[in-house]
mmCIF file of C-alpha atoms in Angstrom:
data_model
loop_
_atom_site.group_PDB
_atom_site.id
_atom_site.type_symbol
_atom_site.label_atom_id
_atom_site.label_comp_id
_atom_site.label_asym_id
_atom_site.label_seq_id
_atom_site.Cartn_x
_atom_site.Cartn_y
_atom_site.Cartn_z
ATOM 1 C CA GLY A 1 0.000 0.000 0.000
ATOM 2 C CA ALA A 2 0.911 3.637 -0.288
ATOM 3 C CA VAL A 3 3.123 5.060 2.429
ATOM 4 C CA VAL A 4 3.167 8.600 3.710
ATOM 5 C CA SER A 5 5.963 9.603 6.024
ATOM 6 C CA GLN A 6 5.670 12.587 8.302
ATOM 7 C CA HIS A 7 8.605 14.088 10.154
ATOM 8 C CA PRO A 8 9.224 14.861 12.939
ATOM 9 C CA SER A 9 6.834 12.784 15.004
ATOM 10 C CA ARG A 10 7.313 15.020 18.016
ATOM 11 C CA VAL A 11 8.748 18.495 18.399
ATOM 12 C CA ILE A 12 9.019 20.925 21.279
ATOM 13 C CA CYS A 13 9.852 24.514 20.489
ATOM 14 C CA LYS A 14 10.050 27.807 22.257
ATOM 15 C CA SER A 15 7.379 30.418 21.831
ATOM 16 C CA GLY A 16 8.206 32.755 18.957
ATOM 17 C CA THR A 17 10.222 30.281 16.936
ATOM 18 C CA SER A 18 9.182 28.523 13.727
ATOM 19 C CA VAL A 19 8.765 24.820 13.159
ATOM 20 C CA LYS A 20 8.743 22.929 9.878
ATOM 21 C CA ILE A 21 6.873 19.660 9.425
ATOM 22 C CA GLU A 22 7.501 17.479 6.384
ATOM 23 C CA CYS A 23 5.076 15.160 4.667
ATOM 24 C CA ARG A 24 6.449 12.756 2.058
ATOM 25 C CA SER A 25 4.749 10.221 -0.147
ATOM 26 C CA LEU A 26 7.297 7.436 -0.363
ATOM 27 C CA ASP A 27 6.037 5.228 -3.160
ATOM 28 C CA PHE A 28 3.644 7.312 -5.199
ATOM 29 C CA GLN A 29 3.260 10.779 -6.619
ATOM 30 C CA ALA A 30 0.886 12.883 -4.595
ATOM 31 C CA THR A 31 -0.703 15.540 -6.693
ATOM 32 C CA THR A 32 -2.574 16.782 -3.667
ATOM 33 C CA MET A 33 -1.755 16.791 0.014
ATOM 34 C CA PHE A 34 -3.930 17.866 2.890
ATOM 35 C CA TRP A 35 -2.983 19.209 6.285
ATOM 36 C CA TYR A 36 -5.180 18.544 9.288
ATOM 37 C CA ARG A 37 -5.036 19.664 12.869
ATOM 38 C CA GLN A 38 -6.337 17.720 15.820
ATOM 39 C CA PHE A 39 -6.824 19.125 19.305
ATOM 40 C CA PRO A 40 -6.791 16.718 22.250
ATOM 41 C CA LYS A 41 -9.793 14.426 22.282
ATOM 42 C CA GLN A 42 -11.261 16.171 19.246
ATOM 43 C CA SER A 43 -11.694 15.386 15.604
ATOM 44 C CA LEU A 44 -9.444 16.295 12.727
ATOM 45 C CA MET A 45 -10.029 19.656 11.124
ATOM 46 C CA LEU A 46 -8.793 20.401 7.653
ATOM 47 C CA MET A 47 -6.399 23.320 7.550
ATOM 48 C CA ALA A 48 -5.412 23.503 3.911
ATOM 49 C CA THR A 49 -5.186 21.736 0.587
ATOM 50 C CA SER A 50 -1.787 21.703 -1.029
ATOM 51 C CA ASN A 51 -1.203 21.172 -4.738
ATOM 52 C CA GLU A 52 2.199 20.700 -6.272
ATOM 53 C CA GLY A 53 3.481 23.869 -7.864
ATOM 54 C CA SER A 54 0.652 26.129 -6.780
ATOM 55 C CA LYS A 55 -0.469 28.046 -3.748
ATOM 56 C CA ALA A 56 -2.244 26.180 -1.007
ATOM 57 C CA THR A 57 -5.951 26.623 -0.444
ATOM 58 C CA TYR A 58 -6.681 27.420 3.176
ATOM 59 C CA GLU A 59 -9.875 26.662 5.028
ATOM 60 C CA GLN A 60 -11.812 29.485 6.556
ATOM 61 C CA GLY A 61 -10.284 30.718 9.776
ATOM 62 C CA VAL A 62 -6.800 29.336 9.100
ATOM 63 C CA GLU A 63 -4.123 32.020 8.958
ATOM 64 C CA LYS A 64 -2.099 31.468 5.809
ATOM 65 C CA ASP A 65 0.717 33.703 7.013
ATOM 66 C CA LYS A 66 1.060 31.686 10.171
ATOM 67 C CA PHE A 67 0.797 28.241 8.631
ATOM 68 C CA LEU A 68 2.988 28.325 5.554
ATOM 69 C CA ILE A 69 2.549 25.437 3.178
ATOM 70 C CA ASN A 70 4.951 24.573 0.401
ATOM 71 C CA HIS A 71 4.417 21.739 -2.062
ATOM 72 C CA ALA A 72 7.629 21.860 -4.022
ATOM 73 C CA SER A 73 7.463 18.412 -5.578
ATOM 74 C CA LEU A 74 5.048 15.566 -6.187
ATOM 75 C CA THR A 75 6.343 13.754 -3.129
ATOM 76 C CA LEU A 76 6.898 16.492 -0.563
ATOM 77 C CA SER A 77 4.776 19.066 1.187
ATOM 78 C CA THR A 78 5.890 21.098 4.171
ATOM 79 C CA LEU A 79 3.950 22.950 6.826
ATOM 80 C CA THR A 80 5.793 25.690 8.687
ATOM 81 C CA VAL A 81 4.257 27.058 11.851
ATOM 82 C CA THR A 82 5.687 30.547 12.100
ATOM 83 C CA SER A 83 6.152 32.454 15.334
ATOM 84 C CA ALA A 84 4.644 29.600 17.262
ATOM 85 C CA HIS A 85 2.654 30.206 20.423
ATOM 86 C CA PRO A 86 1.388 27.787 23.052
ATOM 87 C CA GLU A 87 -2.074 27.809 21.486
ATOM 88 C CA ASP A 88 -0.516 26.309 18.349
ATOM 89 C CA SER A 89 0.325 23.190 20.316
ATOM 90 C CA SER A 90 -1.568 20.417 18.621
ATOM 91 C CA PHE A 91 -1.351 17.217 16.621
ATOM 92 C CA TYR A 92 -0.789 17.908 12.930
ATOM 93 C CA ILE A 93 -1.465 15.199 10.352
ATOM 94 C CA CYS A 94 -0.968 15.216 6.631
ATOM 95 C CA SER A 95 -2.590 13.081 4.008
ATOM 96 C CA ALA A 96 -1.781 12.501 0.381
ATOM 97 C CA SER A 97 -3.924 11.465 -2.546
ATOM 98 C CA ARG A 98 -3.238 10.174 -5.984
ATOM 99 C CA ARG A 99 -4.827 11.906 -8.921
ATOM 100 C CA GLN A 100 -7.948 9.778 -9.115
ATOM 101 C CA LEU A 101 -10.941 10.846 -7.070
ATOM 102 C CA ASN A 102 -11.994 7.467 -5.859
ATOM 103 C CA THR A 103 -8.851 6.594 -4.059
ATOM 104 C CA GLU A 104 -8.362 6.853 -0.376
ATOM 105 C CA ALA A 105 -6.304 9.478 1.370
ATOM 106 C CA PHE A 106 -3.127 8.055 2.882
ATOM 107 C CA PHE A 107 -2.168 9.528 6.227
ATOM 108 C CA GLY A 108 1.153 10.255 7.815
ATOM 109 C CA GLN A 109 1.757 9.251 11.394
ATOM 110 C CA GLY A 110 1.274 12.795 12.657
ATOM 111 C CA THR A 111 3.398 15.369 14.434
ATOM 112 C CA ARG A 112 2.865 16.329 18.035
ATOM 113 C CA LEU A 113 3.856 19.977 18.393
ATOM 114 C CA THR A 114 4.342 21.450 21.840
ATOM 115 C CA VAL A 115 5.140 25.133 22.154
ATOM 116 C CA VAL A 116 6.561 26.187 25.512
ATOM 117 C CA ALA B 1 -21.366 21.520 2.771
ATOM 118 C CA GLN B 2 -20.945 17.970 3.875
ATOM 119 C CA SER B 3 -20.976 16.953 7.508
ATOM 120 C CA VAL B 4 -20.584 13.801 9.540
ATOM 121 C CA THR B 5 -22.200 12.994 12.856
ATOM 122 C CA GLN B 6 -21.048 10.323 15.250
ATOM 123 C CA PRO B 7 -23.644 10.391 18.020
ATOM 124 C CA ASP B 8 -21.694 8.271 20.480
ATOM 125 C CA ILE B 9 -18.672 9.944 22.047
ATOM 126 C CA HIS B 10 -17.777 6.953 24.206
ATOM 127 C CA ILE B 11 -18.727 3.303 23.955
ATOM 128 C CA THR B 12 -17.730 0.498 26.293
ATOM 129 C CA VAL B 13 -18.156 -3.145 25.339
ATOM 130 C CA SER B 14 -16.981 -6.407 26.792
ATOM 131 C CA GLU B 15 -14.419 -8.421 24.922
ATOM 132 C CA GLY B 16 -16.167 -10.876 22.668
ATOM 133 C CA ALA B 17 -19.324 -8.819 22.430
ATOM 134 C CA SER B 18 -20.584 -7.343 19.198
ATOM 135 C CA LEU B 19 -20.013 -3.726 18.292
ATOM 136 C CA GLU B 20 -21.819 -1.115 16.260
ATOM 137 C CA LEU B 21 -20.553 2.434 15.878
ATOM 138 C CA ARG B 22 -22.983 4.866 14.360
ATOM 139 C CA CYS B 23 -22.264 7.375 11.633
ATOM 140 C CA ASN B 24 -24.639 9.702 9.812
ATOM 141 C CA TYR B 25 -23.612 11.971 6.997
ATOM 142 C CA SER B 26 -24.948 14.906 5.078
ATOM 143 C CA TYR B 27 -23.803 15.211 1.504
ATOM 144 C CA GLY B 28 -25.489 16.399 -1.660
ATOM 145 C CA ALA B 29 -24.170 13.792 -4.043
ATOM 146 C CA THR B 30 -23.191 10.155 -3.821
ATOM 147 C CA PRO B 31 -20.870 10.053 -0.848
ATOM 148 C CA TYR B 32 -17.468 8.501 -0.567
ATOM 149 C CA LEU B 33 -17.407 7.154 2.979
ATOM 150 C CA PHE B 34 -14.596 5.960 5.191
ATOM 151 C CA TRP B 35 -13.918 4.580 8.622
ATOM 152 C CA TYR B 36 -10.545 5.203 10.230
ATOM 153 C CA VAL B 37 -9.079 4.047 13.516
ATOM 154 C CA GLN B 38 -6.581 6.000 15.584
ATOM 155 C CA SER B 39 -4.553 4.706 18.486
ATOM 156 C CA PRO B 40 -3.295 7.250 21.040
ATOM 157 C CA GLY B 41 -0.696 9.577 19.575
ATOM 158 C CA GLN B 42 -0.780 7.805 16.245
ATOM 159 C CA GLY B 43 -1.929 8.587 12.745
ATOM 160 C CA LEU B 44 -4.985 7.159 11.071
ATOM 161 C CA GLN B 45 -5.423 3.686 9.713
ATOM 162 C CA LEU B 46 -8.085 3.010 7.128
ATOM 163 C CA LEU B 47 -10.518 0.271 8.163
ATOM 164 C CA LEU B 48 -12.767 0.327 5.123
ATOM 165 C CA LYS B 49 -14.286 2.535 2.473
ATOM 166 C CA TYR B 50 -17.384 2.796 0.329
ATOM 167 C CA PHE B 51 -17.417 4.317 -3.122
ATOM 168 C CA SER B 52 -20.150 2.467 -4.963
ATOM 169 C CA GLY B 53 -21.611 -0.984 -5.547
ATOM 170 C CA ASP B 54 -22.324 -3.427 -2.772
ATOM 171 C CA THR B 55 -23.607 -1.487 0.215
ATOM 172 C CA LEU B 56 -22.048 -3.895 2.690
ATOM 173 C CA VAL B 57 -18.306 -3.430 2.701
ATOM 174 C CA GLN B 58 -15.719 -5.544 4.396
ATOM 175 C CA GLY B 59 -12.626 -4.087 5.953
ATOM 176 C CA ILE B 60 -9.573 -5.092 7.866
ATOM 177 C CA LYS B 61 -9.502 -6.592 11.358
ATOM 178 C CA GLY B 62 -12.936 -8.148 10.920
ATOM 179 C CA PHE B 63 -14.816 -4.865 10.569
ATOM 180 C CA GLU B 64 -17.665 -4.228 8.174
ATOM 181 C CA ALA B 65 -19.929 -1.303 7.435
ATOM 182 C CA GLU B 66 -23.231 -0.915 5.675
ATOM 183 C CA PHE B 67 -24.180 2.072 3.574
ATOM 184 C CA LYS B 68 -27.862 2.949 3.867
ATOM 185 C CA ARG B 69 -28.764 5.815 1.608
ATOM 186 C CA SER B 70 -32.307 6.116 2.951
ATOM 187 C CA GLN B 71 -30.967 6.685 6.439
ATOM 188 C CA SER B 72 -27.826 8.587 5.422
ATOM 189 C CA SER B 73 -25.890 6.180 7.569
ATOM 190 C CA PHE B 74 -22.684 4.216 7.372
ATOM 191 C CA ASN B 75 -22.480 2.261 10.621
ATOM 192 C CA LEU B 76 -19.421 0.232 11.514
ATOM 193 C CA ARG B 77 -19.834 -3.245 12.949
ATOM 194 C CA LYS B 78 -17.784 -6.073 14.311
ATOM 195 C CA PRO B 79 -19.253 -9.388 15.500
ATOM 196 C CA SER B 80 -16.737 -9.985 18.279
ATOM 197 C CA VAL B 81 -14.570 -7.275 19.746
ATOM 198 C CA HIS B 82 -10.997 -7.894 20.835
ATOM 199 C CA TRP B 83 -9.202 -5.945 23.560
ATOM 200 C CA SER B 84 -6.827 -4.582 20.906
ATOM 201 C CA ASP B 85 -9.743 -2.829 19.214
ATOM 202 C CA ALA B 86 -9.785 -0.182 21.946
ATOM 203 C CA ALA B 87 -9.073 3.076 20.115
ATOM 204 C CA GLU B 88 -10.704 6.142 18.619
ATOM 205 C CA TYR B 89 -12.826 5.584 15.525
ATOM 206 C CA PHE B 90 -13.576 8.244 12.961
ATOM 207 C CA CYS B 91 -16.137 8.228 10.214
ATOM 208 C CA ALA B 92 -15.431 10.516 7.275
ATOM 209 C CA VAL B 93 -16.980 11.630 4.017
ATOM 210 C CA GLY B 94 -14.734 12.486 1.102
ATOM 211 C CA GLU B 95 -15.008 14.938 -1.725
ATOM 212 C CA GLU B 96 -12.810 15.827 -4.614
ATOM 213 C CA ALA B 97 -10.613 18.833 -3.972
ATOM 214 C CA GLY B 98 -7.775 19.931 -6.211
ATOM 215 C CA GLY B 99 -7.423 16.455 -7.636
ATOM 216 C CA GLY B 100 -7.315 14.753 -4.274
ATOM 217 C CA ASN B 101 -9.655 13.352 -1.679
ATOM 218 C CA LYS B 102 -10.550 15.878 1.004
ATOM 219 C CA LEU B 103 -12.118 14.385 4.094
ATOM 220 C CA THR B 104 -14.606 15.757 6.562
ATOM 221 C CA PHE B 105 -14.466 13.842 9.802
ATOM 222 C CA GLY B 106 -16.974 13.123 12.482
ATOM 223 C CA THR B 107 -16.107 13.921 16.063
ATOM 224 C CA GLY B 108 -15.024 10.362 16.733
ATOM 225 C CA THR B 109 -16.104 7.562 19.044
ATOM 226 C CA GLN B 110 -13.803 6.375 21.785
ATOM 227 C CA LEU B 111 -14.094 2.627 22.185
ATOM 228 C CA LYS B 112 -13.201 0.996 25.475
ATOM 229 C CA VAL B 113 -13.060 -2.776 25.741
ATOM 230 C CA GLU B 114 -13.580 -4.445 29.082
ATOM 231 C CA LEU B 115 -11.857 -7.742 29.672
#
């Protein structure tokens, strides 16, 4: 099956610094990647849709200048949390899809971000 | 816009008992439906999916789900629960977005299994 690797799995950073999270599709080309955020004991909320070579599409209420998304190749998308604050502490998960609509979304293992 | 409702936040069952997790969706077209399982601090694992065809779908780990259009439901079932099934379960509806599959998740059901 398709494998999506997300790195790092855990990160602790100081308030005011930036953190980059990588999402890689290891054995397929991901034309589209999605970034989700999950608060403790809550569901996953879509943050943005990332397409290779174009600007990401952000969901309503998500600050695009704070959550920078880059999809430089068909196998890599990055999410950078800029000037992180404690309220940005969360579980971030990416997913990747192949081109066809009726294929599942393959999820990374998630990144636990803690801002202190 | 599509939405997914999982009415049960927590469910506790005894090991060996049957299980049904409820999921209702709201979507204007034919839905693409999924069930995922998440262990603590982990990513999501796909249990099963429905795109079209047979409304009863089989998944991994002995799970199955039935799509009922008239009830807008996609309930997950398992005849006999194992202690290792304790986890969080998410129902999701998918839609095409930018060439990929964008998911809207329900709020999840936490399953506890009593030995």
